[in-house]
Short mmCIF file of C-alpha atoms and ligand atoms in Angstrom, two decimals:
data_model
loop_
_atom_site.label_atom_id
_atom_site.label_comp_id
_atom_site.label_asym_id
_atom_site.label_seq_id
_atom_site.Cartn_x
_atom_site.Cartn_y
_atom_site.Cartn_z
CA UNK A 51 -6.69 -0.14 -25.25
CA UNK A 52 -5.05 2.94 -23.58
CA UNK A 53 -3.00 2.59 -20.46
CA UNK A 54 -0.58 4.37 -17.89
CA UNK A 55 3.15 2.74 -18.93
CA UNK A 56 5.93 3.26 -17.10
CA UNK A 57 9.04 4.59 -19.28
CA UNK A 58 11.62 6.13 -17.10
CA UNK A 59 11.80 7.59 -13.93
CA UNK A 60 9.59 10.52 -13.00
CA UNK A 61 8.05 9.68 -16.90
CA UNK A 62 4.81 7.57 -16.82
CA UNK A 63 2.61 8.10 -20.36
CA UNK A 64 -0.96 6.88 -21.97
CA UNK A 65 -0.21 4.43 -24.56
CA UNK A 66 -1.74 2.46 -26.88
CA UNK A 67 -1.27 -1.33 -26.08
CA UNK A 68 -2.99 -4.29 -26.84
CA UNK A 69 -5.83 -5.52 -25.40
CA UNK A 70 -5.25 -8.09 -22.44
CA UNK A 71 -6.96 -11.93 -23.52
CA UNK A 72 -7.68 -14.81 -21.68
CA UNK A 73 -4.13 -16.66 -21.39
CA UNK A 74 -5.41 -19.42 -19.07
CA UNK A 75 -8.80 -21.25 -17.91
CA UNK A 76 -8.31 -19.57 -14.20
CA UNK A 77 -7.78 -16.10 -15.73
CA UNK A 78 -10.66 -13.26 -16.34
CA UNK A 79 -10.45 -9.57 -18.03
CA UNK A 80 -12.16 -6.80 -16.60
CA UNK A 81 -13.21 -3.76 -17.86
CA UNK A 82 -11.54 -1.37 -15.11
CA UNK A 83 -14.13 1.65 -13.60
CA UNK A 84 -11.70 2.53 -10.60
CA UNK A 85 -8.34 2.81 -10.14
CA UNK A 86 -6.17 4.21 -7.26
CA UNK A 87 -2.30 5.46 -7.52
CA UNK A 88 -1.16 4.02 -4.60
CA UNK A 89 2.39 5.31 -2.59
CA UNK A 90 3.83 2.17 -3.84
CA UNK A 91 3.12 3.57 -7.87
CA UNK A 92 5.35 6.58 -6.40
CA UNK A 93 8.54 4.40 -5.72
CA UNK A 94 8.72 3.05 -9.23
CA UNK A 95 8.01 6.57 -10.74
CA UNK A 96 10.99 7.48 -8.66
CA UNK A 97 13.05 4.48 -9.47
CA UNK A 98 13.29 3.04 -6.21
CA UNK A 99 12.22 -0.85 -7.30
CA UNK A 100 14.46 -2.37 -8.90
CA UNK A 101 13.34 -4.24 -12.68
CA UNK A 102 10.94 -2.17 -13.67
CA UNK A 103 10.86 -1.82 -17.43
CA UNK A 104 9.90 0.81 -20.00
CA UNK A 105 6.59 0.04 -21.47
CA UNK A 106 5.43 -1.57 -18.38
CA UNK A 107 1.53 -1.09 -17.25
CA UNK A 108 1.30 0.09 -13.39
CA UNK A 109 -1.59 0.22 -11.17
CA UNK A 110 -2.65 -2.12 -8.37
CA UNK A 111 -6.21 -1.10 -6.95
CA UNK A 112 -8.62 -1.96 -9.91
CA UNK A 113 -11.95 -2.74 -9.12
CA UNK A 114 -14.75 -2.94 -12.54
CA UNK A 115 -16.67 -5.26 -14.26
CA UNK A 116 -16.16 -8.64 -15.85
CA UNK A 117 -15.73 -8.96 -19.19
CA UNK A 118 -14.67 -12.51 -19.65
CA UNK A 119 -14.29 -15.73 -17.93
CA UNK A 120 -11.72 -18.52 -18.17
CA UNK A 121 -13.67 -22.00 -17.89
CA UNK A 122 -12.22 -22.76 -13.93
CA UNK A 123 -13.48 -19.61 -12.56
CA UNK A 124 -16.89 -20.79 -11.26
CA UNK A 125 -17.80 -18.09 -8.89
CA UNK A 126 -17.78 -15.14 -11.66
CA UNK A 127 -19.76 -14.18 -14.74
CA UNK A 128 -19.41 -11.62 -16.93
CA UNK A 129 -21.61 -8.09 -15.95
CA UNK A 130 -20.05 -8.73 -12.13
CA UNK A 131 -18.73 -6.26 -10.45
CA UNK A 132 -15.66 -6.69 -8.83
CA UNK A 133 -12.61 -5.57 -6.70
CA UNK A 134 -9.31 -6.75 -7.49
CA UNK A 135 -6.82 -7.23 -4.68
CA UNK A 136 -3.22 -6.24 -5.88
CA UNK A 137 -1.75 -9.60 -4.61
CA UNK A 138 -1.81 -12.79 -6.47
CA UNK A 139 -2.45 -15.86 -5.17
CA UNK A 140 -3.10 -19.21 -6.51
CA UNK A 141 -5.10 -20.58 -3.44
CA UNK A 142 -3.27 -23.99 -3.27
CA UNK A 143 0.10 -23.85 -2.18
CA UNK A 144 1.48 -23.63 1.27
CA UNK A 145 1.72 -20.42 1.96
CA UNK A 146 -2.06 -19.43 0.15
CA UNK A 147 -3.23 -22.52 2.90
CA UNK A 148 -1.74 -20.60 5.42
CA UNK A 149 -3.53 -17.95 4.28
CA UNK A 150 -0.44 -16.04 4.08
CA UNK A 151 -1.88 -14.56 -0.08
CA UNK A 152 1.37 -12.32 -0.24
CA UNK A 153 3.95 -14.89 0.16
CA UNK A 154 2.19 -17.39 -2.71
CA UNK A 155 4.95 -19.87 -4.12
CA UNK A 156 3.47 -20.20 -7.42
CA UNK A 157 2.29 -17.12 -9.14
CA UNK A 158 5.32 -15.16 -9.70
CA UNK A 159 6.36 -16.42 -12.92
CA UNK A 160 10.03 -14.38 -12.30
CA UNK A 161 10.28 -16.33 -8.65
CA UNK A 162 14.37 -16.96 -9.86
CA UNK A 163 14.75 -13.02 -9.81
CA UNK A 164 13.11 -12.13 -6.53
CA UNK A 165 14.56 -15.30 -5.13
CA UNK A 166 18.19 -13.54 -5.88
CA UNK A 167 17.45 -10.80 -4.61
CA UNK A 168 15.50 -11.85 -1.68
CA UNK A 169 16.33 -15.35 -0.56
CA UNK A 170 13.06 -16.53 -1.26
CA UNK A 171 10.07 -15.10 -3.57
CA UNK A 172 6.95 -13.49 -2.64
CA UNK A 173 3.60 -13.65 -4.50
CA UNK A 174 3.42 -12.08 -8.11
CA UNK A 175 1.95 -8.07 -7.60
CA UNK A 176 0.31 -6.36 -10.44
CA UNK A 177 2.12 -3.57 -12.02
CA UNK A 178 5.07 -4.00 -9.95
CA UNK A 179 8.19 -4.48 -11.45
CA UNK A 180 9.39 -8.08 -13.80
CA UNK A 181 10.80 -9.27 -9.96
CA UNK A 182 7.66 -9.41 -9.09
CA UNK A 183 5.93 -11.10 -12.34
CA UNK A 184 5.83 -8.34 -14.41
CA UNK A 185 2.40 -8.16 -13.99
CA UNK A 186 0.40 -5.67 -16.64
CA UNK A 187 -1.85 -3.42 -14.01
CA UNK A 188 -4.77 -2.17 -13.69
CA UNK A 189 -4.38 1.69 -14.31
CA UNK A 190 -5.90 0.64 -17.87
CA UNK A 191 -9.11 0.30 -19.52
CA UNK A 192 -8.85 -3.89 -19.15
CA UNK A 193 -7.01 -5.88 -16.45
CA UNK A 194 -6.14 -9.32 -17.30
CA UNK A 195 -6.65 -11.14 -13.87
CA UNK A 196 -4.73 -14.70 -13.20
CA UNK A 197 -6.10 -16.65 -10.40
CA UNK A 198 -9.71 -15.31 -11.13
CA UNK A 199 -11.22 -17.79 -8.65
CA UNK A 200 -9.35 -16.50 -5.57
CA UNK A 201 -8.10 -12.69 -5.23
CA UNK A 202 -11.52 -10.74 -7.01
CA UNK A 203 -14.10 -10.15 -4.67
CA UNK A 204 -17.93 -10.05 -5.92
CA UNK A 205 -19.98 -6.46 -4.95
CA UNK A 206 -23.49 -7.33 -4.85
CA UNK A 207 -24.67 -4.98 -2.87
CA UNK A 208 -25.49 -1.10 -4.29
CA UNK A 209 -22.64 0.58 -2.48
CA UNK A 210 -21.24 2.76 -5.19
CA UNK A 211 -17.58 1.66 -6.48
CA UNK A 212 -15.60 5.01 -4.34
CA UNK A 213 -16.52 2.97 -1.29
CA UNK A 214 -15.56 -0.51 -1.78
CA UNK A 215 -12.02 0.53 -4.40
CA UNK A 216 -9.49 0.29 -1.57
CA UNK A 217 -10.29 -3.16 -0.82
CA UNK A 218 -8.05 -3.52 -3.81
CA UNK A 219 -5.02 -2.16 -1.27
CA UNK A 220 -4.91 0.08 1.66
CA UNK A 221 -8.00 -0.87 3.69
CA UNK A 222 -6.91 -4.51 3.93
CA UNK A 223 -2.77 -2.64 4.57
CA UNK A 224 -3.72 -0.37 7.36
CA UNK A 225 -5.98 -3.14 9.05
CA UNK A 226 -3.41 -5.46 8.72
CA UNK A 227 -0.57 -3.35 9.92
CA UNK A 228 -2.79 -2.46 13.03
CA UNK A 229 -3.42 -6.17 13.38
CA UNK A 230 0.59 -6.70 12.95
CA UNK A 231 0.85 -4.03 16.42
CA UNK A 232 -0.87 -6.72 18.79
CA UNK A 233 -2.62 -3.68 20.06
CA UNK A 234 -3.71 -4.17 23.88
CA UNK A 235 -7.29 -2.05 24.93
CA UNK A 236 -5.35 0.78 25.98
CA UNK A 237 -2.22 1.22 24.09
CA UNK A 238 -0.82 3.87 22.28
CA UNK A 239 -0.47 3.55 19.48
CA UNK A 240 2.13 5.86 17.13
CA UNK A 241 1.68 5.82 13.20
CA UNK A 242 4.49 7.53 11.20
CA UNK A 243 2.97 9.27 8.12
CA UNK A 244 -0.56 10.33 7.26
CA UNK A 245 -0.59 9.07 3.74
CA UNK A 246 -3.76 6.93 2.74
CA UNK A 247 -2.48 3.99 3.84
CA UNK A 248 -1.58 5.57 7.72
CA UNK A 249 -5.37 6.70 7.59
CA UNK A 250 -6.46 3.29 7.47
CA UNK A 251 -4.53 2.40 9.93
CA UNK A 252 -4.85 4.72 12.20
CA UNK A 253 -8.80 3.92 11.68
CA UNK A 254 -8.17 0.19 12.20
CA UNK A 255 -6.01 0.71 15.46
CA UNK A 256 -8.99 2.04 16.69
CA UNK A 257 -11.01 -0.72 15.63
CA UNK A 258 -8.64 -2.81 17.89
CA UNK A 259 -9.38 -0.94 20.88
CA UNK A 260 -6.13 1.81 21.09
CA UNK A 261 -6.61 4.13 23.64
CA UNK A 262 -4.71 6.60 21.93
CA UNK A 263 -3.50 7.04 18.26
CA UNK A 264 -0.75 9.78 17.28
CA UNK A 265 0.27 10.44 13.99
CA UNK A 266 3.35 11.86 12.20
CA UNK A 267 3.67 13.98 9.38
CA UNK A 268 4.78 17.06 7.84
CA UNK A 269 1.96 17.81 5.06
CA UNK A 270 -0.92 20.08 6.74
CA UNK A 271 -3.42 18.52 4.98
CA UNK A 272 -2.87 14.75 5.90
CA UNK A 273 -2.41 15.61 9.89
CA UNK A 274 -5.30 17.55 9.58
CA UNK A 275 -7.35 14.39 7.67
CA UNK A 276 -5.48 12.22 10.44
CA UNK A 277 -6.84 14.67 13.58
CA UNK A 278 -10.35 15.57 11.86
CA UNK A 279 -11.04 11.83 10.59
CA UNK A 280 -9.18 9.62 12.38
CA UNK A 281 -9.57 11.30 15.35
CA UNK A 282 -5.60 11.39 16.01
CA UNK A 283 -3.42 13.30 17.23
CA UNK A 284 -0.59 14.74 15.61
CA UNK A 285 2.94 15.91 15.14
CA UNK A 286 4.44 17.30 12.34
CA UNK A 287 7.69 16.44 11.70
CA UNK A 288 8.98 19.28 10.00
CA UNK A 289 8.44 21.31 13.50
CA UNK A 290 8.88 19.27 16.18
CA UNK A 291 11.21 16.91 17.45
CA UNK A 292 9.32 13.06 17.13
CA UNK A 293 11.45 11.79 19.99
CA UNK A 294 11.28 14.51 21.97
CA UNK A 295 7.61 15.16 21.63
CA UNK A 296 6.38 11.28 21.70
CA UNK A 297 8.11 10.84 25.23
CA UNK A 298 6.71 14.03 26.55
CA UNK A 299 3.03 12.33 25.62
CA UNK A 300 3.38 9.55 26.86
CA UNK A 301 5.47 10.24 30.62
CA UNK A 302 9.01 8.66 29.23
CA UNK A 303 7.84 5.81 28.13
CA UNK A 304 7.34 5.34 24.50
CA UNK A 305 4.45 4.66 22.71
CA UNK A 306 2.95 0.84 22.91
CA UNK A 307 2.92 0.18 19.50
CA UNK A 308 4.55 1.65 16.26
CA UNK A 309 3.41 1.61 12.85
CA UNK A 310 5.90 2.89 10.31
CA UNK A 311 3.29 3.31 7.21
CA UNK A 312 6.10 5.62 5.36
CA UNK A 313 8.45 3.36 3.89
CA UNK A 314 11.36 3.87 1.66
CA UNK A 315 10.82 6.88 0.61
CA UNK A 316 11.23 8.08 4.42
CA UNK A 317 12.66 12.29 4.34
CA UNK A 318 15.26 13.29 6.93
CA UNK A 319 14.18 16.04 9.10
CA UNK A 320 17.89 17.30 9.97
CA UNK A 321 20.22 18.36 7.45
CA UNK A 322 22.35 15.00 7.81
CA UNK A 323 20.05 13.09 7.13
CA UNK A 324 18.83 15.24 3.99
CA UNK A 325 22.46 15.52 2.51
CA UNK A 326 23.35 11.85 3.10
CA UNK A 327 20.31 10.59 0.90
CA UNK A 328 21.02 12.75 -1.29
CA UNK A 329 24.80 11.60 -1.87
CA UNK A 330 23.54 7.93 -1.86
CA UNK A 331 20.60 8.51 -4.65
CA UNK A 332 22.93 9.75 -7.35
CA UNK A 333 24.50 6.27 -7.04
CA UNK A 334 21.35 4.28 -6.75
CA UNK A 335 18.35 5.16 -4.81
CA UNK A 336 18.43 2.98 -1.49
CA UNK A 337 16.32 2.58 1.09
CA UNK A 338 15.89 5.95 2.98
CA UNK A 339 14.82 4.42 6.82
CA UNK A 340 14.24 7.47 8.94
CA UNK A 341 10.89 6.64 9.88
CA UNK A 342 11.57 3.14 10.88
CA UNK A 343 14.70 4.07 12.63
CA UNK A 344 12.95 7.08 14.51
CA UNK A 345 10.12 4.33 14.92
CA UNK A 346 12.58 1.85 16.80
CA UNK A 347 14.26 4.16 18.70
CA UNK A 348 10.77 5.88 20.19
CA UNK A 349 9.03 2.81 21.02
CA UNK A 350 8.71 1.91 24.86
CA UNK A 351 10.35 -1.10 25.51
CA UNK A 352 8.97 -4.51 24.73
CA UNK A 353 6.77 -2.82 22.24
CA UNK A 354 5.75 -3.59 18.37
CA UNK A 355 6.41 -2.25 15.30
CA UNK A 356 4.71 -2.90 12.11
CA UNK A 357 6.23 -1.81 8.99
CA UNK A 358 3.45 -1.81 6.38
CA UNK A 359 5.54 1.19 4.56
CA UNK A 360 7.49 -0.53 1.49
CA UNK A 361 11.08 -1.25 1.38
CA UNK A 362 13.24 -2.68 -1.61
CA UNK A 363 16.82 -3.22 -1.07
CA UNK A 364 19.02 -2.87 2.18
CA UNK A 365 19.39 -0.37 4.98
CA UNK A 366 21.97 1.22 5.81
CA UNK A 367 22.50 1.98 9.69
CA UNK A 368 19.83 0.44 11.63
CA UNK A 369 19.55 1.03 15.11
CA UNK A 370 19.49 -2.73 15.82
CA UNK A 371 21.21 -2.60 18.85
CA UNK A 372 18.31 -0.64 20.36
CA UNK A 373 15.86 -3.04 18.47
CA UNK A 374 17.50 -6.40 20.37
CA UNK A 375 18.34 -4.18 23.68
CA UNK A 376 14.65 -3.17 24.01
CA UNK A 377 12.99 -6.15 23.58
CA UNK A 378 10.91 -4.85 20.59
CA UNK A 379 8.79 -7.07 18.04
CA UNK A 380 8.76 -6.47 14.33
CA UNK A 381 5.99 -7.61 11.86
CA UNK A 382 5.54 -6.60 8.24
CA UNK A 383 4.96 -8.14 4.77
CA UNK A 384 3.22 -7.25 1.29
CA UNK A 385 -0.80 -7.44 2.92
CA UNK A 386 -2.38 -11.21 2.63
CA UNK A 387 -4.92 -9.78 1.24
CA UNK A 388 -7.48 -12.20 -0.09
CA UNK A 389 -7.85 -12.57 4.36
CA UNK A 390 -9.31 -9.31 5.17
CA UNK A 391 -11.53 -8.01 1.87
CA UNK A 392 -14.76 -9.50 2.78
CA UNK A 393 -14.70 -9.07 6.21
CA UNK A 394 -13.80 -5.58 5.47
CA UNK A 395 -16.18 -5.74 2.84
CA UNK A 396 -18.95 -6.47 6.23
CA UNK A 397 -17.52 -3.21 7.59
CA UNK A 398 -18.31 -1.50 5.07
CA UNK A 399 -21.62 -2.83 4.40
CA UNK A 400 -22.37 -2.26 8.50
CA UNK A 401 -21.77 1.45 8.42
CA UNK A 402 -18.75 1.62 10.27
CA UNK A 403 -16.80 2.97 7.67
CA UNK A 404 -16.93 4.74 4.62
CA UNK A 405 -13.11 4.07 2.60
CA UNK A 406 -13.82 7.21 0.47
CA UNK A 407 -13.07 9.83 2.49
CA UNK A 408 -9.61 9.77 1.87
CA UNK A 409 -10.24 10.22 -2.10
CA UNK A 410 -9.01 14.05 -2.77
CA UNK A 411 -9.10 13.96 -6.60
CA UNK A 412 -10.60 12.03 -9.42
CA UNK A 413 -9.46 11.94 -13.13
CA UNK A 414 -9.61 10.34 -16.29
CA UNK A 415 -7.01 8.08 -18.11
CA UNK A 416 -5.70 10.60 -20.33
CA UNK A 417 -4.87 13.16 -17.19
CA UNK A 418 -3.25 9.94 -14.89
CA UNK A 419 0.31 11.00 -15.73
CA UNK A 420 -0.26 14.98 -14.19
CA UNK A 421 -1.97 13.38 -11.31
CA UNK A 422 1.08 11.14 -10.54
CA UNK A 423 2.81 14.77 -10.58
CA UNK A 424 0.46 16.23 -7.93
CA UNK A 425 0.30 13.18 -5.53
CA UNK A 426 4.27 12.91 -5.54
CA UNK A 427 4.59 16.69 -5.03
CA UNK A 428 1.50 16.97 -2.39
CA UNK A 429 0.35 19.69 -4.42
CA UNK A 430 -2.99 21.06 -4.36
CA UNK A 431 -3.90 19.26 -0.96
CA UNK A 432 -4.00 15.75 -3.14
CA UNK A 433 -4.36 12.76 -0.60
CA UNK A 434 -5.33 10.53 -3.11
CA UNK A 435 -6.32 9.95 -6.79
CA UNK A 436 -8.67 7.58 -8.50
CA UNK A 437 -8.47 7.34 -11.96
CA UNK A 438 -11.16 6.91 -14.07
CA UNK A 439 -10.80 5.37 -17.41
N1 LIG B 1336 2.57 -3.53 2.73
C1 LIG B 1336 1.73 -3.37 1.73
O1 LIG B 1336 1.10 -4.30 1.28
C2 LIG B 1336 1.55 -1.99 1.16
C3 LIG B 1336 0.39 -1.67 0.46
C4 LIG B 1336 0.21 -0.36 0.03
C5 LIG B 1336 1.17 0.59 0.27
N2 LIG B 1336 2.32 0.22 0.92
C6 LIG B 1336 3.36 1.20 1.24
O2 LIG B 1336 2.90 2.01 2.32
C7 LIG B 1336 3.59 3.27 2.28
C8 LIG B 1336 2.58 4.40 2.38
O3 LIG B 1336 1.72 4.42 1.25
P1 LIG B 1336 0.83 5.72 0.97
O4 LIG B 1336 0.00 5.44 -0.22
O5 LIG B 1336 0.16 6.16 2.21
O6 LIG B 1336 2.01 6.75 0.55
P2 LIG B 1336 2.21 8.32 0.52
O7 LIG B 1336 3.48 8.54 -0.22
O8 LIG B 1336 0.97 9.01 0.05
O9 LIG B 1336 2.40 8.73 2.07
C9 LIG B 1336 3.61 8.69 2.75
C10 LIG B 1336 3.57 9.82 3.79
O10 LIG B 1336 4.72 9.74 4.63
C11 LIG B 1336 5.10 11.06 4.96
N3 LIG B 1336 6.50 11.04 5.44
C12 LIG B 1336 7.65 11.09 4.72
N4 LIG B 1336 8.72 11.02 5.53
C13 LIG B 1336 8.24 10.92 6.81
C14 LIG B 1336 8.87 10.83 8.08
N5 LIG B 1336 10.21 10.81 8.21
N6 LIG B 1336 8.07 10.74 9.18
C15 LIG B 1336 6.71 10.76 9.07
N7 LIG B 1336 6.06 10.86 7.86
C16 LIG B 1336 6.82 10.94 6.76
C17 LIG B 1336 4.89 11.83 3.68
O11 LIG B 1336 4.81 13.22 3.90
C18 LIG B 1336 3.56 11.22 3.19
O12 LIG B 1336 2.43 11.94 3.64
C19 LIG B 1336 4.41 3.26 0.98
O13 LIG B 1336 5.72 2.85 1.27
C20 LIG B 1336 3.71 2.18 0.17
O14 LIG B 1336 4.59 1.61 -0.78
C21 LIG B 1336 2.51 -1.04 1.35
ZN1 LIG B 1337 -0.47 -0.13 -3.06
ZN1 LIG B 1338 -0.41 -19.80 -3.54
#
């Protein structure tokens, strides 16, 4: 089959690799229809997760139709249609009967490396690095899926595949990371970034009752999605001062609750900031934290922030002392994500929402390594792609 390999940084390719196969009676293979690049895809094209190795498939928001069954997955039969969460989880262990999916002690096969690295291991991703179970993903024409009986979720219903795909990933990450906020009716609520993943949460904060949702960017485009469909407003970073600007809307205070949906990718907006990451990523990239750190240091005190945004290694220069001084609350994590897709899924099906407005472009396979280019560079007002293979 063909599929988008990863084989250096900034160089992802369509190769020819060999078709995925039942490897165990819990597994299934599904021919893929839909797959998004996610943010996350753009910090291993840029080298920022560490053990990611040439050859290796990415994608994580697959949905399609089953091809093949192992003999334990009960619930599925091949011509379903299905959505694949990027999370695996075996269902059994402590953490899955928590359901806490993204913290599963059993289906990382590579738990020893993450458990260097990170004290302890979370769950095995697709297409996310050998620390995280070198996983083949789903930006392919077939997705071998582990755990069959507990991450895919069934689509009976004739909603077409655009508006169901990002129960694979960032409907179930911007729901959670409002849900992480403990929004109060009232509150607002202050998202940093207006990538797909902040639209979904801005969306969901509304869902638990903000009164107010800002949003932070610099790309036109995405503040303008964020103000026209999320019903936000905005600042762009690139003109304004964030702390400035946040405590003039909201009287000295501080927004309630904080949502840094950026991650480690995060740019400076002084030239410090710009010339010190740029010094540090010719040794190795590391974690770049300006929106978290702008993030702590705006919200009011006692307030939350949830840090959906990805992060790999360590950070350097924290404002922790602010963090502890102000009484502040963090939450984060990889999304749990077998928790949310079907009631999501209910949302959907109830008209609240439709997930495919954030979908800019759509391309085949062969034309997946170009669109990487575009989404990484924001060029040609791409908010996000779906491949089609
Ligand atoms: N926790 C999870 O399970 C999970 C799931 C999916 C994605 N993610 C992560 O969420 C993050 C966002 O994903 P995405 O797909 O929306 O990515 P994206 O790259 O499309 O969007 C990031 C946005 O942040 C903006 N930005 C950069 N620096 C900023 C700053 N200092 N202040 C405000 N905005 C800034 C960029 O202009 C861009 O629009 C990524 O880190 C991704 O890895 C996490
Ligand atoms: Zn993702
Ligand atoms: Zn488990």
């Amino acid at each position: 089959m063909k599929a988008l390999c990863w084989h250096g940084k900034s160089d992802v390719r369509i190769d020819s690799v060999p078709d995925p196969k039942i490897e165990h009676e819990r597994d299934a293979i599904i021919r893929i229809t839909n797959s998004g690049i996610c943010g996350s895809d753009l910090h291993l094209l840029n080298g920022f997760m560490p053990r990611i190795e040439k050859g290796d498939i990415l994608g994580h928001e697959p949905m399609g139709i089953v091809e093949e069954v192992g003999k334990r997955v009960p619930g599925l039969k091949k011509g379903d249609r299905v959505v694949v969460p990027f999370t695996i989880s075996c269902g059994n262990c402590f953490f899955c009967q928590k359901s806490l999916y993204s913290c599963c002690e059993t289906s990382n096969p590579n738990a020893e490396i993450a458990k260097k690295a990170l004290g302890h291991s979370p769950a095995g991703l697709f297409g996310f690095s050998h620390m995280l179970g070198g996983f083949a993903g789903g930006q392919a024409e077939y997705l071998r899926v582990p755990f069959a009986d507990v991450g895919p979720v069934k689509i009976e219903s004739d909603l077409p595949d655009e508006m169901v795909l990002f129960l694979s990933d960032i409907f179930p990450t911007g729901y959670m990371a409002a849900e992480n906020c403990g929004i109060e009716p009232g509150d607002t609520v202050a998202v940093w970034g207006c990538g797909p993943v902040a639209q979904f949460a801005i969306k969901s904060a509304w869902m638990f009752k903000a009164g107010r949702v800002i949003a932070i960017d610099r790309v036109a485009e995405r503040l303008a999605m964020a103000k026209n469909h999320g019903n936000a407003e905005t600042i762009d970073f690139s003109k304004e001062d964030v702390y400035t600007r946040l405590q003039e809307m909201t009287k000295g205070r501080g927004p309630d609750r904080c949502i840094d949906a950026v991650g480690c990718e995060a740019h400076a907006s002084g030239t410090i900031g710009k010339v010190a990451d740029a010094v540090s990523s010719t040794v190795y990239p590391s974690d770049q934290m300006h929106s978290l750190n702008e993030a702590i240091r705006c919200c009011r005190n006692g307030g939350t922030i949830s840090v959906p945004g990805a992060y790999a290694g360590s950070a350097d220069k924290v404002p922790f002392g602010a963090f502890m001084n102000k009484g502040l609350t963090m939450r984060s994590g990889q999304t749990h994500m077998q928790r949310y897709m079907k009631p999501l899924l209910a949302k959907i099906e109830a008209n609240e929402i439709d997930p495919s407005f954030v979908i800019t472009h759509r391309v085949k396979l062969q034309d997946a390594p170009e669109a990487y280019k575009t989404f990484r560079d924001k060029k040609d007002g791409c908010i996000k792609v779906v491949i089609k293979p």
